[in-house]
Coordinates of C-alpha atoms and ligand atoms in Angstrom, one line a residue:
M1 CA -15.5 11.6 -4.0
E2 CA -16.9 13.2 -0.9
K3 CA -16.4 11.3 2.4
P4 CA -19.9 10.0 3.3
T5 CA -21.2 9.9 6.9
Y6 CA -20.6 6.6 8.5
K7 CA -20.9 4.7 11.8
I8 CA -18.8 2.0 13.3
V9 CA -21.1 -0.9 14.2
R10 CA -20.5 -4.2 15.8
N11 CA -22.1 -7.6 15.3
L12 CA -22.9 -10.0 18.2
N13 CA -19.4 -11.4 18.1
G14 CA -18.0 -7.9 18.5
D15 CA -16.6 -7.8 15.0
R16 CA -16.9 -4.4 13.6
A17 CA -18.1 -3.0 10.4
V18 CA -18.6 0.4 8.8
R19 CA -22.2 1.4 8.1
L20 CA -22.7 4.1 5.6
E21 CA -25.6 6.4 5.7
N22 CA -27.3 4.8 2.7
G23 CA -27.4 1.6 4.8
T24 CA -24.5 -0.3 3.2
T25 CA -22.4 -2.3 5.8
I26 CA -18.8 -3.0 5.0
P27 CA -17.0 -5.5 7.2
A28 CA -13.8 -4.1 8.8
A29 CA -11.8 -6.8 6.9
I30 CA -13.0 -5.3 3.6
A31 CA -12.9 -1.7 4.6
R32 CA -9.3 -1.8 5.7
S33 CA -8.0 -2.9 2.2
S34 CA -10.1 -0.4 0.3
C35 CA -8.3 1.7 -2.3
G36 CA -9.1 4.3 -4.9
P37 CA -12.1 6.5 -4.1
N38 CA -13.0 4.3 -1.2
K39 CA -9.5 4.7 0.4
W40 CA -10.7 6.8 3.2
L41 CA -12.4 3.5 4.6
S42 CA -8.9 2.2 5.2
E43 CA -8.0 5.4 7.1
I44 CA -11.0 5.4 9.6
K45 CA -9.5 5.4 13.1
C46 CA -10.5 2.4 15.4
K47 CA -9.4 1.1 18.7
C48 CA -7.8 -2.3 18.8
R49 CA -10.2 -4.6 20.6
D50 CA -7.5 -5.9 23.1
C51 CA -5.2 -3.0 24.0
G52 CA -7.5 -0.1 23.1
E53 CA -4.9 1.9 21.3
V54 CA -6.2 3.8 18.3
F55 CA -5.0 2.7 14.9
L56 CA -6.0 3.3 11.3
L57 CA -8.2 0.5 10.2
R58 CA -5.7 -0.7 7.6
D59 CA -3.2 -1.2 10.5
L60 CA -5.5 -3.5 12.5
G61 CA -4.5 -6.8 11.1
E62 CA -6.3 -8.8 8.4
T63 CA -9.8 -8.6 10.2
G64 CA -9.6 -4.9 11.2
Q65 CA -10.2 -5.9 14.8
R66 CA -6.7 -6.0 16.6
C67 CA -3.4 -4.3 16.1
E68 CA -0.4 -6.4 15.0
F69 CA 1.0 -6.6 18.5
C70 CA -2.2 -8.1 19.9
L71 CA -2.6 -10.4 17.0
H72 CA 1.0 -11.6 17.7
I73 CA 0.0 -12.4 21.3
V74 CA -3.2 -14.1 20.4
A75 CA -1.3 -16.2 17.8
T76 CA 1.4 -17.1 20.3
Y77 CA -1.1 -18.3 22.8
K78 CA -3.0 -20.3 20.3
W79 CA 0.1 -22.0 19.2
M80 CA 1.0 -22.8 22.8
G81 CA -2.4 -24.1 23.6
D82 CA -2.7 -21.8 26.6
S83 CA -5.9 -20.3 27.6
A84 CA -4.4 -17.9 30.0
T85 CA -5.0 -14.3 29.5
A86 CA -2.2 -12.4 28.0
T87 CA -0.9 -9.4 29.8
V88 CA 0.3 -6.5 27.6
E89 CA 3.3 -4.6 29.2
N90 CA 3.9 -1.2 27.9
D91 CA 7.6 -0.1 27.9
Ligands
ZN101 ZN1 -3.7 -4.1 20.3

């Protein structure tokens, strides 16, 4: 199957989705686990919402929004009940 034209769109919460030229909108969480003829959806490159690094959609966690590293930070801070902003240090 030929790869259709698409755009990355965001809803009001900033969650992204893939909009195909026929108007179909596929949430990132679904697009990232696509396989078979739609496998290209999981290989769309997107930036992590927190650190801005570019990843394949399928590497952006369960929701297709953040990389595993940033997800881990969010999870840690939730667990600690700390509302402070996490700083990301690059090595
Ligand atoms: Zn990240």
